[in-house]
JSON list of C-alpha atoms in Angstrom, two decimals:
[
{"chain": "A", "resi": 22, "resn": "MET", "atom": "CA", "xyz": [-105.43, 3.02, 73.09]},
{"chain": "A", "resi": 23, "resn": "THR", "atom": "CA", "xyz": [-104.92, -0.38, 74.24]},
{"chain": "A", "resi": 24, "resn": "PRO", "atom": "CA", "xyz": [-101.69, -1.95, 76.11]},
{"chain": "A", "resi": 25, "resn": "GLY", "atom": "CA", "xyz": [-101.25, -3.95, 72.56]},
{"chain": "A", "resi": 26, "resn": "ALA", "atom": "CA", "xyz": [-101.41, -0.94, 70.18]},
{"chain": "A", "resi": 27, "resn": "ARG", "atom": "CA", "xyz": [-99.16, 0.82, 72.29]},
{"chain": "A", "resi": 28, "resn": "ARG", "atom": "CA", "xyz": [-96.24, -1.91, 72.39]},
{"chain": "A", "resi": 29, "resn": "SER", "atom": "CA", "xyz": [-97.00, -2.06, 67.94]},
{"chain": "A", "resi": 30, "resn": "ILE", "atom": "CA", "xyz": [-96.35, 1.55, 67.98]},
{"chain": "A", "resi": 31, "resn": "ARG", "atom": "CA", "xyz": [-93.23, 0.88, 69.77]},
{"chain": "A", "resi": 32, "resn": "LYS", "atom": "CA", "xyz": [-92.02, -1.69, 67.65]},
{"chain": "A", "resi": 33, "resn": "VAL", "atom": "CA", "xyz": [-92.57, 0.13, 64.37]},
{"chain": "A", "resi": 34, "resn": "LEU", "atom": "CA", "xyz": [-90.81, 3.03, 65.48]},
{"chain": "A", "resi": 35, "resn": "ALA", "atom": "CA", "xyz": [-87.85, 1.08, 66.76]},
{"chain": "A", "resi": 36, "resn": "THR", "atom": "CA", "xyz": [-87.77, -0.29, 63.25]},
{"chain": "A", "resi": 37, "resn": "ALA", "atom": "CA", "xyz": [-87.99, 2.45, 61.18]},
{"chain": "A", "resi": 38, "resn": "LEU", "atom": "CA", "xyz": [-84.97, 3.79, 64.03]},
{"chain": "A", "resi": 39, "resn": "LEU", "atom": "CA", "xyz": [-82.70, 0.81, 62.97]},
{"chain": "A", "resi": 40, "resn": "LEU", "atom": "CA", "xyz": [-83.37, 0.86, 58.88]},
{"chain": "A", "resi": 41, "resn": "ALA", "atom": "CA", "xyz": [-82.95, 4.81, 58.74]},
{"chain": "A", "resi": 42, "resn": "PRO", "atom": "CA", "xyz": [-78.99, 4.38, 58.56]},
{"chain": "A", "resi": 43, "resn": "LEU", "atom": "CA", "xyz": [-79.49, 1.49, 56.39]},
{"chain": "A", "resi": 44, "resn": "ALA", "atom": "CA", "xyz": [-81.50, 3.33, 53.85]},
{"chain": "A", "resi": 45, "resn": "ALA", "atom": "CA", "xyz": [-78.87, 6.40, 53.98]},
{"chain": "A", "resi": 46, "resn": "LEU", "atom": "CA", "xyz": [-75.77, 4.42, 52.99]},
{"chain": "A", "resi": 47, "resn": "ALA", "atom": "CA", "xyz": [-78.21, 2.68, 50.33]},
{"chain": "A", "resi": 48, "resn": "PRO", "atom": "CA", "xyz": [-77.46, 5.04, 47.44]},
{"chain": "A", "resi": 49, "resn": "VAL", "atom": "CA", "xyz": [-73.25, 5.37, 48.44]},
{"chain": "A", "resi": 50, "resn": "ALA", "atom": "CA", "xyz": [-73.32, 1.22, 48.25]},
{"chain": "A", "resi": 51, "resn": "VAL", "atom": "CA", "xyz": [-75.01, 1.52, 44.63]},
{"chain": "A", "resi": 52, "resn": "ALA", "atom": "CA", "xyz": [-72.53, 4.45, 43.71]},
{"chain": "A", "resi": 53, "resn": "ASP", "atom": "CA", "xyz": [-69.68, 2.34, 44.58]},
{"chain": "A", "resi": 54, "resn": "PRO", "atom": "CA", "xyz": [-69.29, -0.70, 42.41]},
{"chain": "A", "resi": 55, "resn": "GLY", "atom": "CA", "xyz": [-65.89, -1.98, 44.38]},
{"chain": "A", "resi": 56, "resn": "ILE", "atom": "CA", "xyz": [-62.76, -3.15, 42.77]},
{"chain": "A", "resi": 57, "resn": "ALA", "atom": "CA", "xyz": [-63.47, -4.59, 39.29]},
{"chain": "A", "resi": 58, "resn": "ALA", "atom": "CA", "xyz": [-62.46, -8.19, 39.38]},
{"chain": "A", "resi": 59, "resn": "VAL", "atom": "CA", "xyz": [-61.19, -8.82, 36.05]},
{"chain": "A", "resi": 60, "resn": "THR", "atom": "CA", "xyz": [-59.39, -5.55, 34.26]},
{"chain": "A", "resi": 61, "resn": "VAL", "atom": "CA", "xyz": [-57.26, -5.79, 31.09]},
{"chain": "A", "resi": 62, "resn": "HIS", "atom": "CA", "xyz": [-54.71, -2.94, 30.43]},
{"chain": "A", "resi": 63, "resn": "SER", "atom": "CA", "xyz": [-52.77, -2.55, 27.03]},
{"chain": "A", "resi": 64, "resn": "SER", "atom": "CA", "xyz": [-49.04, -2.28, 27.55]},
{"chain": "A", "resi": 65, "resn": "PRO", "atom": "CA", "xyz": [-47.02, -0.03, 25.59]},
{"chain": "A", "resi": 66, "resn": "GLY", "atom": "CA", "xyz": [-44.97, -3.00, 23.94]},
{"chain": "A", "resi": 67, "resn": "GLY", "atom": "CA", "xyz": [-48.43, -3.84, 22.44]},
{"chain": "A", "resi": 68, "resn": "GLY", "atom": "CA", "xyz": [-49.17, -7.07, 25.06]},
{"chain": "A", "resi": 69, "resn": "GLU", "atom": "CA", "xyz": [-51.60, -6.89, 28.07]},
{"chain": "A", "resi": 70, "resn": "THR", "atom": "CA", "xyz": [-51.63, -6.74, 31.77]},
{"chain": "A", "resi": 71, "resn": "TYR", "atom": "CA", "xyz": [-54.54, -7.97, 34.49]},
{"chain": "A", "resi": 72, "resn": "SER", "atom": "CA", "xyz": [-55.63, -6.30, 37.30]},
{"chain": "A", "resi": 73, "resn": "LEU", "atom": "CA", "xyz": [-54.07, -7.17, 40.52]},
{"chain": "A", "resi": 74, "resn": "THR", "atom": "CA", "xyz": [-56.96, -9.37, 41.40]},
{"chain": "A", "resi": 75, "resn": "VAL", "atom": "CA", "xyz": [-56.48, -11.48, 38.56]},
{"chain": "A", "resi": 76, "resn": "GLN", "atom": "CA", "xyz": [-52.72, -11.57, 39.38]},
{"chain": "A", "resi": 77, "resn": "VAL", "atom": "CA", "xyz": [-53.19, -13.01, 42.86]},
{"chain": "A", "resi": 78, "resn": "LEU", "atom": "CA", "xyz": [-55.22, -15.57, 41.76]},
{"chain": "A", "resi": 79, "resn": "LEU", "atom": "CA", "xyz": [-52.97, -16.49, 39.07]},
{"chain": "A", "resi": 80, "resn": "LEU", "atom": "CA", "xyz": [-50.32, -16.55, 41.89]},
{"chain": "A", "resi": 81, "resn": "MET", "atom": "CA", "xyz": [-51.61, -18.90, 44.04]},
{"chain": "A", "resi": 82, "resn": "THR", "atom": "CA", "xyz": [-53.05, -21.13, 41.38]},
{"chain": "A", "resi": 83, "resn": "ALA", "atom": "CA", "xyz": [-49.05, -21.63, 40.57]},
{"chain": "A", "resi": 84, "resn": "VAL", "atom": "CA", "xyz": [-48.39, -22.16, 44.16]},
{"chain": "A", "resi": 85, "resn": "THR", "atom": "CA", "xyz": [-50.87, -25.48, 44.28]},
{"chain": "A", "resi": 86, "resn": "LEU", "atom": "CA", "xyz": [-48.65, -26.34, 41.04]},
{"chain": "A", "resi": 87, "resn": "LEU", "atom": "CA", "xyz": [-45.38, -26.48, 42.62]},
{"chain": "A", "resi": 88, "resn": "PRO", "atom": "CA", "xyz": [-45.09, -29.48, 44.59]},
{"chain": "A", "resi": 89, "resn": "ALA", "atom": "CA", "xyz": [-45.89, -31.41, 40.81]},
{"chain": "A", "resi": 90, "resn": "ILE", "atom": "CA", "xyz": [-42.91, -28.59, 39.59]},
{"chain": "A", "resi": 91, "resn": "LEU", "atom": "CA", "xyz": [-40.61, -29.65, 41.98]},
{"chain": "A", "resi": 92, "resn": "LEU", "atom": "CA", "xyz": [-41.24, -33.18, 41.10]},
{"chain": "A", "resi": 93, "resn": "MET", "atom": "CA", "xyz": [-41.40, -33.42, 37.87]},
{"chain": "A", "resi": 94, "resn": "MET", "atom": "CA", "xyz": [-39.33, -30.72, 36.28]},
{"chain": "A", "resi": 95, "resn": "THR", "atom": "CA", "xyz": [-36.54, -30.57, 38.89]},
{"chain": "A", "resi": 96, "resn": "ALA", "atom": "CA", "xyz": [-33.34, -33.09, 39.64]},
{"chain": "A", "resi": 97, "resn": "PHE", "atom": "CA", "xyz": [-35.41, -33.83, 43.01]},
{"chain": "A", "resi": 98, "resn": "THR", "atom": "CA", "xyz": [-36.67, -37.27, 41.32]},
{"chain": "A", "resi": 99, "resn": "ARG", "atom": "CA", "xyz": [-33.31, -38.62, 40.90]},
{"chain": "A", "resi": 100, "resn": "ILE", "atom": "CA", "xyz": [-32.00, -37.84, 44.09]},
{"chain": "A", "resi": 101, "resn": "MET", "atom": "CA", "xyz": [-34.86, -38.83, 45.52]},
{"chain": "A", "resi": 102, "resn": "ILE", "atom": "CA", "xyz": [-34.99, -42.45, 44.10]},
{"chain": "A", "resi": 103, "resn": "VAL", "atom": "CA", "xyz": [-31.12, -43.07, 44.52]},
{"chain": "A", "resi": 104, "resn": "LEU", "atom": "CA", "xyz": [-31.18, -41.74, 48.20]},
{"chain": "A", "resi": 105, "resn": "SER", "atom": "CA", "xyz": [-34.43, -44.47, 48.93]},
{"chain": "A", "resi": 106, "resn": "ILE", "atom": "CA", "xyz": [-32.44, -47.50, 47.07]},
{"chain": "A", "resi": 107, "resn": "LEU", "atom": "CA", "xyz": [-29.12, -46.39, 49.07]},
{"chain": "A", "resi": 108, "resn": "ARG", "atom": "CA", "xyz": [-31.12, -46.59, 52.35]},
{"chain": "A", "resi": 109, "resn": "GLN", "atom": "CA", "xyz": [-32.35, -50.23, 51.02]},
{"chain": "A", "resi": 110, "resn": "ALA", "atom": "CA", "xyz": [-29.18, -51.41, 50.20]},
{"chain": "A", "resi": 111, "resn": "LEU", "atom": "CA", "xyz": [-27.68, -50.51, 53.56]},
{"chain": "A", "resi": 112, "resn": "GLY", "atom": "CA", "xyz": [-30.51, -52.51, 54.50]},
{"chain": "A", "resi": 113, "resn": "ALA", "atom": "CA", "xyz": [-31.04, -50.05, 58.20]},
{"chain": "A", "resi": 114, "resn": "GLY", "atom": "CA", "xyz": [-34.60, -50.18, 58.04]},
{"chain": "A", "resi": 115, "resn": "GLN", "atom": "CA", "xyz": [-35.98, -46.49, 58.37]},
{"chain": "A", "resi": 116, "resn": "THR", "atom": "CA", "xyz": [-32.35, -45.06, 58.31]},
{"chain": "A", "resi": 117, "resn": "PRO", "atom": "CA", "xyz": [-32.00, -42.32, 57.76]},
{"chain": "A", "resi": 118, "resn": "PRO", "atom": "CA", "xyz": [-35.96, -41.07, 58.22]},
{"chain": "A", "resi": 119, "resn": "ASN", "atom": "CA", "xyz": [-38.26, -40.26, 55.29]},
{"chain": "A", "resi": 120, "resn": "GLN", "atom": "CA", "xyz": [-37.99, -36.88, 56.86]},
{"chain": "A", "resi": 121, "resn": "VAL", "atom": "CA", "xyz": [-34.00, -36.98, 56.30]},
{"chain": "A", "resi": 122, "resn": "LEU", "atom": "CA", "xyz": [-34.33, -38.48, 52.97]},
{"chain": "A", "resi": 123, "resn": "LEU", "atom": "CA", "xyz": [-36.53, -35.58, 52.03]},
{"chain": "A", "resi": 124, "resn": "GLY", "atom": "CA", "xyz": [-34.68, -32.61, 53.54]},
{"chain": "A", "resi": 125, "resn": "ILE", "atom": "CA", "xyz": [-31.53, -33.75, 51.67]},
{"chain": "A", "resi": 126, "resn": "SER", "atom": "CA", "xyz": [-33.21, -34.16, 48.17]},
{"chain": "A", "resi": 127, "resn": "LEU", "atom": "CA", "xyz": [-34.74, -30.78, 48.80]},
{"chain": "A", "resi": 128, "resn": "PHE", "atom": "CA", "xyz": [-31.74, -28.83, 49.04]},
{"chain": "A", "resi": 129, "resn": "LEU", "atom": "CA", "xyz": [-29.36, -30.90, 47.25]},
{"chain": "A", "resi": 130, "resn": "THR", "atom": "CA", "xyz": [-32.19, -30.19, 44.24]},
{"chain": "A", "resi": 131, "resn": "LEU", "atom": "CA", "xyz": [-31.84, -26.40, 45.48]},
{"chain": "A", "resi": 132, "resn": "PHE", "atom": "CA", "xyz": [-28.13, -26.61, 45.02]},
{"chain": "A", "resi": 133, "resn": "VAL", "atom": "CA", "xyz": [-28.06, -28.62, 41.78]},
{"chain": "A", "resi": 134, "resn": "MET", "atom": "CA", "xyz": [-30.79, -26.03, 40.21]},
{"chain": "A", "resi": 135, "resn": "ALA", "atom": "CA", "xyz": [-28.89, -23.04, 41.24]},
{"chain": "A", "resi": 136, "resn": "PRO", "atom": "CA", "xyz": [-27.56, -21.86, 38.04]},
{"chain": "A", "resi": 137, "resn": "VAL", "atom": "CA", "xyz": [-31.11, -22.44, 36.31]},
{"chain": "A", "resi": 138, "resn": "VAL", "atom": "CA", "xyz": [-33.23, -20.41, 39.30]},
{"chain": "A", "resi": 139, "resn": "ASP", "atom": "CA", "xyz": [-30.10, -17.50, 38.74]},
{"chain": "A", "resi": 140, "resn": "ARG", "atom": "CA", "xyz": [-30.87, -17.49, 35.26]},
{"chain": "A", "resi": 141, "resn": "ILE", "atom": "CA", "xyz": [-34.88, -17.34, 35.73]},
{"chain": "A", "resi": 142, "resn": "ASN", "atom": "CA", "xyz": [-34.18, -14.39, 38.17]},
{"chain": "A", "resi": 143, "resn": "GLN", "atom": "CA", "xyz": [-31.99, -12.31, 35.76]},
{"chain": "A", "resi": 144, "resn": "GLN", "atom": "CA", "xyz": [-34.16, -12.92, 32.71]},
{"chain": "A", "resi": 145, "resn": "ALA", "atom": "CA", "xyz": [-37.27, -13.02, 33.72]},
{"chain": "A", "resi": 146, "resn": "VAL", "atom": "CA", "xyz": [-38.33, -12.06, 37.23]},
{"chain": "A", "resi": 147, "resn": "GLN", "atom": "CA", "xyz": [-35.95, -8.93, 37.56]},
{"chain": "A", "resi": 148, "resn": "PRO", "atom": "CA", "xyz": [-37.42, -7.31, 34.33]},
{"chain": "A", "resi": 149, "resn": "TYR", "atom": "CA", "xyz": [-40.57, -8.38, 35.48]},
{"chain": "A", "resi": 150, "resn": "ILE", "atom": "CA", "xyz": [-40.08, -6.55, 39.18]},
{"chain": "A", "resi": 151, "resn": "ALA", "atom": "CA", "xyz": [-39.34, -3.64, 37.59]},
{"chain": "A", "resi": 152, "resn": "GLY", "atom": "CA", "xyz": [-41.85, -3.23, 34.55]},
{"chain": "A", "resi": 153, "resn": "LYS", "atom": "CA", "xyz": [-39.92, -3.81, 31.45]},
{"chain": "A", "resi": 154, "resn": "MET", "atom": "CA", "xyz": [-41.76, -7.27, 31.33]},
{"chain": "A", "resi": 155, "resn": "ASP", "atom": "CA", "xyz": [-45.57, -8.05, 31.20]},
{"chain": "A", "resi": 156, "resn": "ALA", "atom": "CA", "xyz": [-46.68, -11.35, 33.01]},
{"chain": "A", "resi": 157, "resn": "GLY", "atom": "CA", "xyz": [-46.93, -13.06, 29.86]},
{"chain": "A", "resi": 158, "resn": "THR", "atom": "CA", "xyz": [-43.57, -12.74, 28.57]},
{"chain": "A", "resi": 159, "resn": "ALA", "atom": "CA", "xyz": [-41.74, -13.19, 31.75]},
{"chain": "A", "resi": 160, "resn": "LEU", "atom": "CA", "xyz": [-43.41, -16.43, 32.51]},
{"chain": "A", "resi": 161, "resn": "GLU", "atom": "CA", "xyz": [-42.56, -17.18, 28.62]},
{"chain": "A", "resi": 162, "resn": "THR", "atom": "CA", "xyz": [-39.24, -16.23, 29.29]},
{"chain": "A", "resi": 163, "resn": "ALA", "atom": "CA", "xyz": [-38.54, -17.99, 32.52]},
{"chain": "A", "resi": 164, "resn": "VAL", "atom": "CA", "xyz": [-39.59, -21.09, 31.03]},
{"chain": "A", "resi": 165, "resn": "VAL", "atom": "CA", "xyz": [-36.54, -21.10, 28.51]},
{"chain": "A", "resi": 166, "resn": "PRO", "atom": "CA", "xyz": [-33.90, -21.77, 30.88]},
{"chain": "A", "resi": 167, "resn": "LEU", "atom": "CA", "xyz": [-36.05, -24.33, 32.91]},
{"chain": "A", "resi": 168, "resn": "LYS", "atom": "CA", "xyz": [-36.43, -26.34, 29.66]},
{"chain": "A", "resi": 169, "resn": "ARG", "atom": "CA", "xyz": [-32.93, -26.07, 28.29]},
{"chain": "A", "resi": 170, "resn": "PHE", "atom": "CA", "xyz": [-32.01, -28.02, 31.63]},
{"chain": "A", "resi": 171, "resn": "MET", "atom": "CA", "xyz": [-34.45, -30.55, 31.07]},
{"chain": "A", "resi": 172, "resn": "LEU", "atom": "CA", "xyz": [-33.32, -31.46, 27.13]},
{"chain": "A", "resi": 173, "resn": "GLU", "atom": "CA", "xyz": [-30.05, -31.47, 28.66]},
{"chain": "A", "resi": 174, "resn": "GLN", "atom": "CA", "xyz": [-31.37, -34.84, 30.92]},
{"chain": "A", "resi": 175, "resn": "THR", "atom": "CA", "xyz": [-33.40, -36.25, 28.81]},
{"chain": "A", "resi": 176, "resn": "ARG", "atom": "CA", "xyz": [-32.65, -39.00, 26.07]},
{"chain": "A", "resi": 177, "resn": "GLU", "atom": "CA", "xyz": [-33.61, -38.31, 22.60]},
{"chain": "A", "resi": 178, "resn": "SER", "atom": "CA", "xyz": [-35.06, -41.85, 22.50]},
{"chain": "A", "resi": 179, "resn": "ASP", "atom": "CA", "xyz": [-37.89, -41.01, 25.37]},
{"chain": "A", "resi": 180, "resn": "ILE", "atom": "CA", "xyz": [-38.62, -37.42, 23.22]},
{"chain": "A", "resi": 181, "resn": "ALA", "atom": "CA", "xyz": [-38.96, -39.48, 20.30]},
{"chain": "A", "resi": 182, "resn": "THR", "atom": "CA", "xyz": [-41.10, -42.15, 21.84]},
{"chain": "A", "resi": 183, "resn": "PHE", "atom": "CA", "xyz": [-43.79, -39.58, 22.78]},
{"chain": "A", "resi": 184, "resn": "VAL", "atom": "CA", "xyz": [-43.93, -37.53, 20.13]},
{"chain": "A", "resi": 185, "resn": "ARG", "atom": "CA", "xyz": [-44.84, -41.31, 18.39]},
{"chain": "A", "resi": 186, "resn": "ILE", "atom": "CA", "xyz": [-47.58, -41.30, 20.69]},
{"chain": "A", "resi": 187, "resn": "SER", "atom": "CA", "xyz": [-48.53, -38.14, 20.88]},
{"chain": "A", "resi": 188, "resn": "GLY", "atom": "CA", "xyz": [-48.85, -38.35, 16.51]},
{"chain": "A", "resi": 189, "resn": "GLY", "atom": "CA", "xyz": [-46.43, -35.77, 16.23]},
{"chain": "A", "resi": 190, "resn": "LYS", "atom": "CA", "xyz": [-44.23, -35.33, 13.18]},
{"chain": "A", "resi": 191, "resn": "GLY", "atom": "CA", "xyz": [-41.14, -34.59, 14.97]},
{"chain": "A", "resi": 192, "resn": "TYR", "atom": "CA", "xyz": [-39.51, -31.11, 15.73]},
{"chain": "A", "resi": 193, "resn": "ALA", "atom": "CA", "xyz": [-37.26, -28.79, 13.84]},
{"chain": "A", "resi": 194, "resn": "THR", "atom": "CA", "xyz": [-35.17, -28.15, 16.82]},
{"chain": "A", "resi": 195, "resn": "PRO", "atom": "CA", "xyz": [-35.32, -29.38, 20.47]},
{"chain": "A", "resi": 196, "resn": "GLN", "atom": "CA", "xyz": [-36.43, -26.09, 21.73]},
{"chain": "A", "resi": 197, "resn": "ASP", "atom": "CA", "xyz": [-39.36, -26.28, 19.37]},
{"chain": "A", "resi": 198, "resn": "VAL", "atom": "CA", "xyz": [-40.30, -29.19, 21.36]},
{"chain": "A", "resi": 199, "resn": "PRO", "atom": "CA", "xyz": [-43.41, -28.34, 23.96]},
{"chain": "A", "resi": 200, "resn": "LEU", "atom": "CA", "xyz": [-43.60, -28.90, 27.46]},
{"chain": "A", "resi": 201, "resn": "THR", "atom": "CA", "xyz": [-46.29, -31.76, 27.47]},
{"chain": "A", "resi": 202, "resn": "VAL", "atom": "CA", "xyz": [-44.00, -33.62, 25.41]},
{"chain": "A", "resi": 203, "resn": "LEU", "atom": "CA", "xyz": [-40.85, -32.72, 27.27]},
{"chain": "A", "resi": 204, "resn": "VAL", "atom": "CA", "xyz": [-41.62, -33.20, 31.09]},
{"chain": "A", "resi": 205, "resn": "PRO", "atom": "CA", "xyz": [-43.06, -37.17, 30.83]},
{"chain": "A", "resi": 206, "resn": "ALA", "atom": "CA", "xyz": [-39.80, -37.71, 28.45]},
{"chain": "A", "resi": 207, "resn": "PHE", "atom": "CA", "xyz": [-37.94, -35.90, 31.08]},
{"chain": "A", "resi": 208, "resn": "VAL", "atom": "CA", "xyz": [-39.19, -37.79, 33.76]},
{"chain": "A", "resi": 209, "resn": "THR", "atom": "CA", "xyz": [-38.76, -40.98, 31.96]},
{"chain": "A", "resi": 210, "resn": "SER", "atom": "CA", "xyz": [-35.19, -40.38, 31.40]},
{"chain": "A", "resi": 211, "resn": "GLU", "atom": "CA", "xyz": [-34.77, -39.20, 35.21]},
{"chain": "A", "resi": 212, "resn": "LEU", "atom": "CA", "xyz": [-36.24, -42.41, 36.19]},
{"chain": "A", "resi": 213, "resn": "LYS", "atom": "CA", "xyz": [-34.10, -44.56, 34.08]},
{"chain": "A", "resi": 214, "resn": "THR", "atom": "CA", "xyz": [-31.16, -42.82, 35.23]},
{"chain": "A", "resi": 215, "resn": "ALA", "atom": "CA", "xyz": [-31.50, -43.33, 38.90]},
{"chain": "A", "resi": 216, "resn": "PHE", "atom": "CA", "xyz": [-32.37, -46.53, 38.45]},
{"chain": "A", "resi": 217, "resn": "ILE", "atom": "CA", "xyz": [-29.33, -47.22, 37.12]},
{"chain": "A", "resi": 218, "resn": "ILE", "atom": "CA", "xyz": [-27.42, -45.26, 40.16]},
{"chain": "A", "resi": 219, "resn": "GLY", "atom": "CA", "xyz": [-29.12, -47.22, 42.27]},
{"chain": "A", "resi": 220, "resn": "PHE", "atom": "CA", "xyz": [-27.93, -50.84, 40.55]},
{"chain": "A", "resi": 221, "resn": "LEU", "atom": "CA", "xyz": [-24.50, -49.41, 40.59]},
{"chain": "A", "resi": 222, "resn": "ILE", "atom": "CA", "xyz": [-24.89, -48.32, 44.14]},
{"chain": "A", "resi": 223, "resn": "PHE", "atom": "CA", "xyz": [-26.51, -52.07, 45.45]},
{"chain": "A", "resi": 224, "resn": "ILE", "atom": "CA", "xyz": [-24.02, -54.19, 44.01]},
{"chain": "A", "resi": 225, "resn": "PRO", "atom": "CA", "xyz": [-20.96, -53.68, 46.81]},
{"chain": "A", "resi": 226, "resn": "PHE", "atom": "CA", "xyz": [-23.44, -54.23, 49.55]},
{"chain": "A", "resi": 227, "resn": "VAL", "atom": "CA", "xyz": [-25.24, -57.32, 47.67]},
{"chain": "A", "resi": 228, "resn": "ILE", "atom": "CA", "xyz": [-21.47, -59.12, 47.44]},
{"chain": "A", "resi": 229, "resn": "ILE", "atom": "CA", "xyz": [-21.34, -58.45, 51.15]},
{"chain": "A", "resi": 230, "resn": "ASP", "atom": "CA", "xyz": [-24.44, -59.89, 51.96]},
{"chain": "A", "resi": 231, "resn": "LEU", "atom": "CA", "xyz": [-23.65, -63.20, 49.83]},
{"chain": "A", "resi": 232, "resn": "VAL", "atom": "CA", "xyz": [-19.92, -63.16, 51.56]},
{"chain": "A", "resi": 233, "resn": "VAL", "atom": "CA", "xyz": [-21.40, -63.20, 55.00]},
{"chain": "A", "resi": 234, "resn": "ALA", "atom": "CA", "xyz": [-24.06, -65.79, 53.87]},
{"chain": "A", "resi": 235, "resn": "SER", "atom": "CA", "xyz": [-21.43, -68.00, 52.81]},
{"chain": "A", "resi": 236, "resn": "VAL", "atom": "CA", "xyz": [-19.46, -67.96, 55.99]},
{"chain": "A", "resi": 237, "resn": "LEU", "atom": "CA", "xyz": [-22.56, -68.40, 57.98]},
{"chain": "A", "resi": 238, "resn": "MET", "atom": "CA", "xyz": [-23.41, -71.60, 55.89]},
{"chain": "A", "resi": 239, "resn": "SER", "atom": "CA", "xyz": [-19.66, -72.91, 56.02]},
{"chain": "A", "resi": 240, "resn": "MET", "atom": "CA", "xyz": [-20.31, -72.63, 59.84]},
{"chain": "A", "resi": 241, "resn": "GLY", "atom": "CA", "xyz": [-23.23, -74.60, 59.90]},
{"chain": "A", "resi": 242, "resn": "MET", "atom": "CA", "xyz": [-24.94, -71.21, 61.53]},
{"chain": "A", "resi": 243, "resn": "MET", "atom": "CA", "xyz": [-28.17, -71.47, 59.36]},
{"chain": "A", "resi": 244, "resn": "MET", "atom": "CA", "xyz": [-30.44, -70.58, 61.94]},
{"chain": "A", "resi": 245, "resn": "LEU", "atom": "CA", "xyz": [-28.75, -66.77, 61.74]},
{"chain": "A", "resi": 246, "resn": "SER", "atom": "CA", "xyz": [-29.83, -63.91, 59.96]},
{"chain": "A", "resi": 247, "resn": "PRO", "atom": "CA", "xyz": [-27.06, -63.26, 57.32]},
{"chain": "A", "resi": 248, "resn": "VAL", "atom": "CA", "xyz": [-28.62, -59.78, 57.15]},
{"chain": "A", "resi": 249, "resn": "LEU", "atom": "CA", "xyz": [-27.99, -58.96, 60.93]},
{"chain": "A", "resi": 250, "resn": "ILE", "atom": "CA", "xyz": [-24.63, -59.77, 60.67]},
{"chain": "A", "resi": 251, "resn": "SER", "atom": "CA", "xyz": [-24.05, -58.16, 57.19]},
{"chain": "A", "resi": 252, "resn": "LEU", "atom": "CA", "xyz": [-25.44, -54.33, 58.56]},
{"chain": "A", "resi": 253, "resn": "PRO", "atom": "CA", "xyz": [-22.26, -53.66, 60.61]},
{"chain": "A", "resi": 254, "resn": "PHE", "atom": "CA", "xyz": [-19.51, -54.65, 58.06]},
{"chain": "A", "resi": 255, "resn": "LYS", "atom": "CA", "xyz": [-22.11, -52.84, 55.81]},
{"chain": "A", "resi": 256, "resn": "LEU", "atom": "CA", "xyz": [-22.12, -49.86, 57.57]},
{"chain": "A", "resi": 257, "resn": "MET", "atom": "CA", "xyz": [-18.49, -49.89, 58.44]},
{"chain": "A", "resi": 258, "resn": "LEU", "atom": "CA", "xyz": [-17.58, -49.82, 54.91]},
{"chain": "A", "resi": 259, "resn": "PHE", "atom": "CA", "xyz": [-19.95, -47.13, 53.67]},
{"chain": "A", "resi": 260, "resn": "VAL", "atom": "CA", "xyz": [-18.45, -44.85, 56.30]},
{"chain": "A", "resi": 261, "resn": "LEU", "atom": "CA", "xyz": [-14.75, -45.77, 55.60]},
{"chain": "A", "resi": 262, "resn": "VAL", "atom": "CA", "xyz": [-15.39, -44.82, 52.04]},
{"chain": "A", "resi": 263, "resn": "ASP", "atom": "CA", "xyz": [-17.12, -41.58, 53.05]},
{"chain": "A", "resi": 264, "resn": "GLY", "atom": "CA", "xyz": [-19.83, -42.75, 51.02]},
{"chain": "A", "resi": 265, "resn": "TRP", "atom": "CA", "xyz": [-22.43, -39.91, 51.82]},
{"chain": "A", "resi": 266, "resn": "SER", "atom": "CA", "xyz": [-19.80, -37.76, 49.90]},
{"chain": "A", "resi": 267, "resn": "LEU", "atom": "CA", "xyz": [-19.55, -40.01, 47.42]},
{"chain": "A", "resi": 268, "resn": "VAL", "atom": "CA", "xyz": [-22.93, -40.62, 46.60]},
{"chain": "A", "resi": 269, "resn": "MET", "atom": "CA", "xyz": [-23.75, -36.61, 47.24]},
{"chain": "A", "resi": 270, "resn": "GLY", "atom": "CA", "xyz": [-21.20, -35.70, 44.71]},
{"chain": "A", "resi": 271, "resn": "THR", "atom": "CA", "xyz": [-21.90, -37.84, 42.24]},
{"chain": "A", "resi": 272, "resn": "LEU", "atom": "CA", "xyz": [-25.62, -37.25, 42.08]},
{"chain": "A", "resi": 273, "resn": "ALA", "atom": "CA", "xyz": [-24.62, -33.17, 41.79]},
{"chain": "A", "resi": 274, "resn": "ALA", "atom": "CA", "xyz": [-21.90, -34.25, 39.03]},
{"chain": "A", "resi": 275, "resn": "SER", "atom": "CA", "xyz": [-24.50, -36.40, 37.03]},
{"chain": "A", "resi": 276, "resn": "PHE", "atom": "CA", "xyz": [-26.75, -33.42, 35.82]},
{"chain": "A", "resi": 277, "resn": "TYR", "atom": "CA", "xyz": [-23.63, -31.55, 34.24]},
{"chain": "A", "resi": 278, "resn": "SER", "atom": "CA", "xyz": [-21.67, -34.49, 32.89]}
]
């Protein structure tokens, strides 16, 4: 037997030894199909529950929608816009910075939405965790308090506008308005309310700017920027009247007035 033939025989034997364990495990792998991706079970109440795999998939999908829900279905939009207008009215540049305004808006939103979150937890989350309610029913129950909050902050004219755009003929009660109509109407109302509050906040600072500009012109100091001189006076006025407390309190109270 030549040396080349011996090397070929050794390669065949080595390959056979490597494939032997895989061949032994093949029947086991075929017999075990793994965890089913989608499994639907009938619940005692007549509804349907889905397997854990599908529930995790739906949960991850809901997490990706959280920023849109936070922006469009809570008090965040009004608060963030008013604080941004306040910073512009002060004329202090990027002070407070965007991160601070975002943090204030987020935690003030949690404060305003706390009663809604408590109702969602009591009426939907806890029964679902206890197994007294399936996922679909829990979701429908959780939407009710959030929908009630949005209806209280939305103008009827804005709802009527989007009902007309969608080609609808109206609804018997406000609770019958679907989220596809309510959400854009709610956002429109929030934008209008935020700009009204921002306008009222802007007026005192504009008056200070006008007074300072008039004084500088009467003194012949036209080369001196009025904004540079009025900024300390605006900051002093805002601090003396406890402006941050007034703005925060007014914003929070505007959702329950």
